[in-house]
mmCIF file of C-alpha atoms and ligand atoms in Angstrom:
data_model
loop_
_atom_site.group_PDB
_atom_site.id
_atom_site.type_symbol
_atom_site.label_atom_id
_atom_site.label_comp_id
_atom_site.label_asym_id
_atom_site.label_seq_id
_atom_site.Cartn_x
_atom_site.Cartn_y
_atom_site.Cartn_z
ATOM 1 C CA MET A 1 -14.538 5.973 44.483
ATOM 2 C CA ASP A 2 -12.541 2.881 45.449
ATOM 3 C CA PRO A 3 -9.838 1.617 43.045
ATOM 4 C CA ILE A 4 -11.998 -1.267 41.788
ATOM 5 C CA GLY A 5 -15.041 0.928 41.174
ATOM 6 C CA ARG A 6 -12.858 3.513 39.462
ATOM 7 C CA LEU A 7 -11.362 0.955 37.078
ATOM 8 C CA ILE A 8 -14.808 -0.513 36.329
ATOM 9 C CA SER A 9 -16.044 2.929 35.365
ATOM 10 C CA TRP A 10 -13.009 3.375 33.067
ATOM 11 C CA PHE A 11 -13.778 0.141 31.245
ATOM 12 C CA THR A 12 -17.418 1.092 30.753
ATOM 13 C CA LYS A 13 -16.164 3.975 28.592
ATOM 14 C CA PHE A 14 -14.952 1.456 25.972
ATOM 15 C CA PRO A 15 -17.264 0.892 22.983
ATOM 16 C CA GLY A 16 -19.596 -2.047 23.539
ATOM 17 C CA VAL A 17 -18.561 -2.609 27.181
ATOM 18 C CA GLY A 18 -21.295 -2.558 29.762
ATOM 19 C CA ASN A 19 -20.993 -2.652 33.526
ATOM 20 C CA LYS A 20 -21.008 -6.431 33.708
ATOM 21 C CA SER A 21 -18.195 -6.903 31.170
ATOM 22 C CA ALA A 22 -16.218 -4.110 32.815
ATOM 23 C CA ARG A 23 -16.464 -5.922 36.160
ATOM 24 C CA ARG A 24 -15.251 -9.161 34.562
ATOM 25 C CA MET A 25 -12.252 -7.357 33.102
ATOM 26 C CA VAL A 26 -11.336 -5.790 36.415
ATOM 27 C CA PHE A 27 -11.621 -9.113 38.266
ATOM 28 C CA PHE A 28 -9.515 -10.709 35.553
ATOM 29 C CA LEU A 29 -6.849 -8.047 36.112
ATOM 30 C CA LEU A 30 -6.972 -8.612 39.868
ATOM 31 C CA LYS A 31 -5.912 -12.193 39.296
ATOM 32 C CA GLN A 32 -2.843 -11.212 37.243
ATOM 33 C CA ASP A 33 0.574 -10.594 38.745
ATOM 34 C CA THR A 34 1.852 -7.085 39.342
ATOM 35 C CA SER A 35 4.442 -7.166 36.542
ATOM 36 C CA MET A 36 1.762 -7.917 33.941
ATOM 37 C CA LEU A 37 -0.371 -5.064 35.267
ATOM 38 C CA ARG A 38 2.560 -2.665 35.109
ATOM 39 C CA GLU A 39 3.297 -3.675 31.537
ATOM 40 C CA PHE A 40 -0.378 -3.305 30.590
ATOM 41 C CA GLY A 41 -0.553 0.125 32.211
ATOM 42 C CA GLN A 42 2.654 1.185 30.492
ATOM 43 C CA SER A 43 1.293 0.095 27.084
ATOM 44 C CA ILE A 44 -1.740 2.291 27.575
ATOM 45 C CA ALA A 45 0.281 5.213 28.945
ATOM 46 C CA SER A 46 2.691 5.221 25.994
ATOM 47 C CA LEU A 47 0.191 4.288 23.273
ATOM 48 C CA LYS A 48 0.205 7.662 21.595
ATOM 49 C CA ASP A 49 3.899 8.370 22.192
ATOM 50 C CA ASP A 50 4.958 5.476 19.980
ATOM 51 C CA LEU A 51 2.539 6.101 17.134
ATOM 52 C CA HIS A 52 2.917 8.228 14.051
ATOM 53 C CA THR A 53 0.573 9.166 11.253
ATOM 54 C CA CYS A 54 2.030 7.970 7.954
ATOM 55 C CA GLU A 55 2.700 11.061 5.856
ATOM 56 C CA GLU A 56 2.068 9.058 2.682
ATOM 57 C CA CYS A 57 -1.207 7.259 3.381
ATOM 58 C CA GLY A 58 -2.617 8.537 6.687
ATOM 59 C CA ASN A 59 -2.368 5.163 8.452
ATOM 60 C CA ILE A 60 -1.237 5.093 12.069
ATOM 61 C CA SER A 61 1.674 2.862 13.052
ATOM 62 C CA ASP A 62 4.967 2.865 14.930
ATOM 63 C CA SER A 63 6.877 4.136 11.904
ATOM 64 C CA ASN A 64 6.599 6.837 9.266
ATOM 65 C CA PRO A 65 6.121 5.856 6.456
ATOM 66 C CA CYS A 66 4.046 2.975 7.767
ATOM 67 C CA PRO A 67 5.036 -0.692 7.155
ATOM 68 C CA ILE A 68 2.434 -0.992 4.360
ATOM 69 C CA CYS A 69 3.816 1.961 2.394
ATOM 70 C CA ARG A 70 7.375 0.687 2.927
ATOM 71 C CA ASP A 71 6.619 -2.891 1.877
ATOM 72 C CA PRO A 72 8.392 -3.463 -1.483
ATOM 73 C CA LEU A 73 6.163 -6.441 -2.256
ATOM 74 C CA ARG A 74 2.947 -4.431 -2.428
ATOM 75 C CA ASP A 75 1.423 -3.346 -5.708
ATOM 76 C CA ARG A 76 2.119 0.388 -5.815
ATOM 77 C CA SER A 77 -0.090 1.060 -8.821
ATOM 78 C CA THR A 78 -3.364 0.358 -6.964
ATOM 79 C CA LEU A 79 -4.693 2.587 -4.245
ATOM 80 C CA CYS A 80 -7.613 1.622 -2.021
ATOM 81 C CA VAL A 81 -9.229 4.730 -0.537
ATOM 82 C CA VAL A 82 -10.890 4.108 2.834
ATOM 83 C CA GLU A 83 -12.786 6.444 5.139
ATOM 84 C CA ASN A 84 -10.825 5.637 8.281
ATOM 85 C CA ILE A 85 -8.161 3.437 9.825
ATOM 86 C CA ASP A 86 -10.714 0.884 11.121
ATOM 87 C CA ASP A 87 -11.574 0.057 7.507
ATOM 88 C CA LEU A 88 -7.912 -0.279 6.538
ATOM 89 C CA VAL A 89 -7.413 -2.691 9.448
ATOM 90 C CA SER A 90 -10.427 -4.757 8.281
ATOM 91 C CA PHE A 91 -8.910 -5.193 4.812
ATOM 92 C CA GLU A 92 -5.480 -5.963 6.222
ATOM 93 C CA GLN A 93 -6.783 -8.524 8.691
ATOM 94 C CA ALA A 94 -8.743 -10.206 5.920
ATOM 95 C CA GLY A 95 -5.478 -10.513 3.955
ATOM 96 C CA ILE A 96 -7.239 -10.039 0.627
ATOM 97 C CA TYR A 97 -5.523 -6.977 -0.804
ATOM 98 C CA SER A 98 -1.929 -6.371 -1.816
ATOM 99 C CA GLY A 99 -2.017 -2.768 -3.063
ATOM 100 C CA LEU A 100 -1.582 0.407 -1.053
ATOM 101 C CA TYR A 101 -4.162 2.368 0.945
ATOM 102 C CA HIS A 102 -5.138 5.934 1.412
ATOM 103 C CA VAL A 103 -6.954 6.937 4.602
ATOM 104 C CA LEU A 104 -9.205 9.888 3.841
ATOM 105 C CA GLY A 105 -9.583 10.970 7.433
ATOM 106 C CA GLY A 106 -12.948 12.499 6.660
ATOM 107 C CA ARG A 107 -16.283 11.845 4.996
ATOM 108 C CA VAL A 108 -19.294 13.662 3.665
ATOM 109 C CA SER A 109 -22.152 13.587 6.148
ATOM 110 C CA PRO A 110 -24.586 16.491 5.990
ATOM 111 C CA PHE A 111 -26.428 15.296 9.100
ATOM 112 C CA GLU A 112 -23.314 15.429 11.191
ATOM 113 C CA ASP A 113 -21.996 18.495 9.426
ATOM 114 C CA GLU A 114 -18.933 16.674 8.097
ATOM 115 C CA ASP A 115 -17.304 17.234 4.743
ATOM 116 C CA LEU A 116 -14.046 16.387 3.001
ATOM 117 C CA SER A 117 -11.727 19.343 3.476
ATOM 118 C CA GLN A 118 -9.440 20.771 0.807
ATOM 119 C CA GLU A 119 -6.641 19.389 2.948
ATOM 120 C CA ASN A 120 -8.116 15.847 2.703
ATOM 121 C CA LEU A 121 -8.360 16.144 -1.073
ATOM 122 C CA ASP A 122 -4.893 17.682 -1.534
ATOM 123 C CA PHE A 123 -3.409 14.869 0.547
ATOM 124 C CA LEU A 124 -5.069 12.321 -1.743
ATOM 125 C CA ARG A 125 -3.942 14.152 -4.878
ATOM 126 C CA GLU A 126 -0.336 14.223 -3.685
ATOM 127 C CA HIS A 127 -0.454 10.517 -2.904
ATOM 128 C CA ILE A 128 -1.838 9.595 -6.320
ATOM 129 C CA GLU A 129 0.652 11.823 -8.119
ATOM 130 C CA SER A 130 3.650 10.556 -6.179
ATOM 131 C CA LEU A 131 2.754 6.912 -6.868
ATOM 132 C CA ASN A 132 1.645 7.403 -10.444
ATOM 133 C CA THR A 133 -1.418 5.362 -9.493
ATOM 134 C CA ARG A 134 -3.218 3.430 -12.245
ATOM 135 C CA GLU A 135 -6.308 2.383 -10.327
ATOM 136 C CA VAL A 136 -8.103 3.977 -7.402
ATOM 137 C CA ILE A 137 -10.547 1.717 -5.594
ATOM 138 C CA VAL A 138 -13.017 3.818 -3.641
ATOM 139 C CA ALA A 139 -13.876 1.695 -0.604
ATOM 140 C CA THR A 140 -16.370 3.885 1.198
ATOM 141 C CA ASN A 141 -19.143 2.257 3.228
ATOM 142 C CA PRO A 142 -22.447 1.153 1.638
ATOM 143 C CA ARG A 143 -24.556 3.774 3.322
ATOM 144 C CA MET A 144 -25.632 7.280 2.511
ATOM 145 C CA GLU A 145 -22.527 9.005 3.907
ATOM 146 C CA GLY A 146 -20.344 6.529 2.027
ATOM 147 C CA ASP A 147 -22.156 7.301 -1.219
ATOM 148 C CA LEU A 148 -21.903 11.046 -0.746
ATOM 149 C CA THR A 149 -18.212 10.668 0.007
ATOM 150 C CA TYR A 150 -17.855 8.495 -3.101
ATOM 151 C CA PHE A 151 -19.521 11.095 -5.345
ATOM 152 C CA THR A 152 -17.292 13.868 -4.020
ATOM 153 C CA LEU A 153 -14.239 11.690 -4.670
ATOM 154 C CA LEU A 154 -15.480 10.683 -8.094
ATOM 155 C CA GLU A 155 -15.815 14.287 -9.180
ATOM 156 C CA PHE A 156 -12.436 15.131 -7.729
ATOM 157 C CA LEU A 157 -10.690 12.149 -9.334
ATOM 158 C CA ARG A 158 -12.300 12.688 -12.722
ATOM 159 C CA GLU A 159 -11.206 16.311 -12.717
ATOM 160 C CA MET A 160 -7.786 15.289 -11.613
ATOM 161 C CA GLY A 161 -6.881 12.493 -13.944
ATOM 162 C CA GLY A 162 -9.645 11.984 -16.440
ATOM 163 C CA PRO A 163 -11.083 8.493 -16.855
ATOM 164 C CA SER A 164 -8.562 7.513 -19.540
ATOM 165 C CA ARG A 165 -5.487 7.883 -17.382
ATOM 166 C CA LEU A 166 -6.813 6.859 -14.013
ATOM 167 C CA LYS A 167 -9.103 3.890 -13.570
ATOM 168 C CA ILE A 168 -11.635 4.544 -10.834
ATOM 169 C CA SER A 169 -13.511 1.616 -9.360
ATOM 170 C CA ARG A 170 -15.749 0.965 -6.439
ATOM 171 C CA LEU A 171 -16.352 -2.001 -4.158
ATOM 172 C CA ALA A 172 -19.229 -4.149 -5.324
ATOM 173 C CA PHE A 173 -21.263 -4.663 -2.247
ATOM 174 C CA GLY A 174 -22.391 -8.019 -1.171
ATOM 175 C CA LEU A 175 -22.528 -6.103 2.071
ATOM 176 C CA PRO A 176 -25.985 -5.214 3.304
ATOM 177 C CA ILE A 177 -26.883 -1.627 2.516
ATOM 178 C CA GLY A 178 -26.307 0.398 5.626
ATOM 179 C CA GLY A 179 -23.661 -2.106 6.751
ATOM 180 C CA SER A 180 -20.008 -1.325 7.175
ATOM 181 C CA ILE A 181 -16.581 -2.492 6.079
ATOM 182 C CA GLU A 182 -15.476 -2.525 9.687
ATOM 183 C CA PHE A 183 -17.793 -5.395 10.619
ATOM 184 C CA ALA A 184 -17.791 -7.306 7.329
ATOM 185 C CA ASP A 185 -16.392 -10.834 7.355
ATOM 186 C CA ARG A 186 -13.408 -11.858 5.224
ATOM 187 C CA MET A 187 -15.464 -13.547 2.503
ATOM 188 C CA THR A 188 -17.782 -10.557 2.059
ATOM 189 C CA LEU A 189 -14.843 -8.173 1.795
ATOM 190 C CA HIS A 190 -13.092 -10.480 -0.621
ATOM 191 C CA THR A 191 -16.165 -10.605 -2.885
ATOM 192 C CA ALA A 192 -16.678 -6.837 -2.650
ATOM 193 C CA LEU A 193 -13.089 -6.269 -3.731
ATOM 194 C CA GLU A 194 -12.820 -8.947 -6.404
ATOM 195 C CA SER A 195 -16.053 -7.956 -8.123
ATOM 196 C CA ARG A 196 -15.430 -4.232 -7.875
ATOM 197 C CA VAL A 197 -17.023 -2.208 -10.619
ATOM 198 C CA GLU A 198 -15.946 0.675 -12.778
ATOM 199 C CA ALA A 199 -17.039 3.963 -11.221
ATOM 200 C CA SER A 200 -20.520 5.149 -12.138
ATOM 201 C CA ASP A 201 -22.924 7.790 -10.901
ATOM 202 C CA GLU A 202 -25.262 5.308 -9.253
ATOM 203 C CA ALA A 203 -25.867 5.330 -5.516
ATOM 204 C CA SER A 204 -25.639 2.073 -3.566
ATOM 205 C CA TRP A 205 -28.293 2.974 -1.036
ATOM 206 C CA SER A 206 -31.156 4.161 -3.247
HETATM 207 ZN ZN1 LIG B 301 1.450 4.501 4.916
#
């Protein structure tokens, strides 16, 4: 395959990029000068070399602990538990939350044969214990997998701390059921967080 065709086919591997968009990107790159292209290529080549998983929260950044965990201005008594890094980034970009995060790195999804491992749960327990957390906000997505993940966490957290010591709350969803944190706008996320509710055994999707 020629260099242009090869690059087009690389871009079509990106989520949401079809052949037409991929062609536009390649023709955009063709118009740039060589130094920009080298820099771009270098950024991609070294992407994983410069990144570390935060051993406290599971976030990925260029330092360990990550800048969020190191930030002295953040409220260290509140922990927002998210399913993955995309969700953390959504909250951060919305600028609506000043506590710390915990990235689960897993979820409960019987259809895709996924479950939270003991390792996932131990990592969360260590984080809560080291911070002496007062409130855990479970920010799983408003869909069936998110609910199943929430129930597993709820049981785990109740066993761990008991409701008197550890407050457990959950996002109140103005989000459409079946929607996701990743694609929610700032206002929706803000409302979901501000009107969060004390943990209960009710599902959001039923
Ligand atoms: Zn961190």
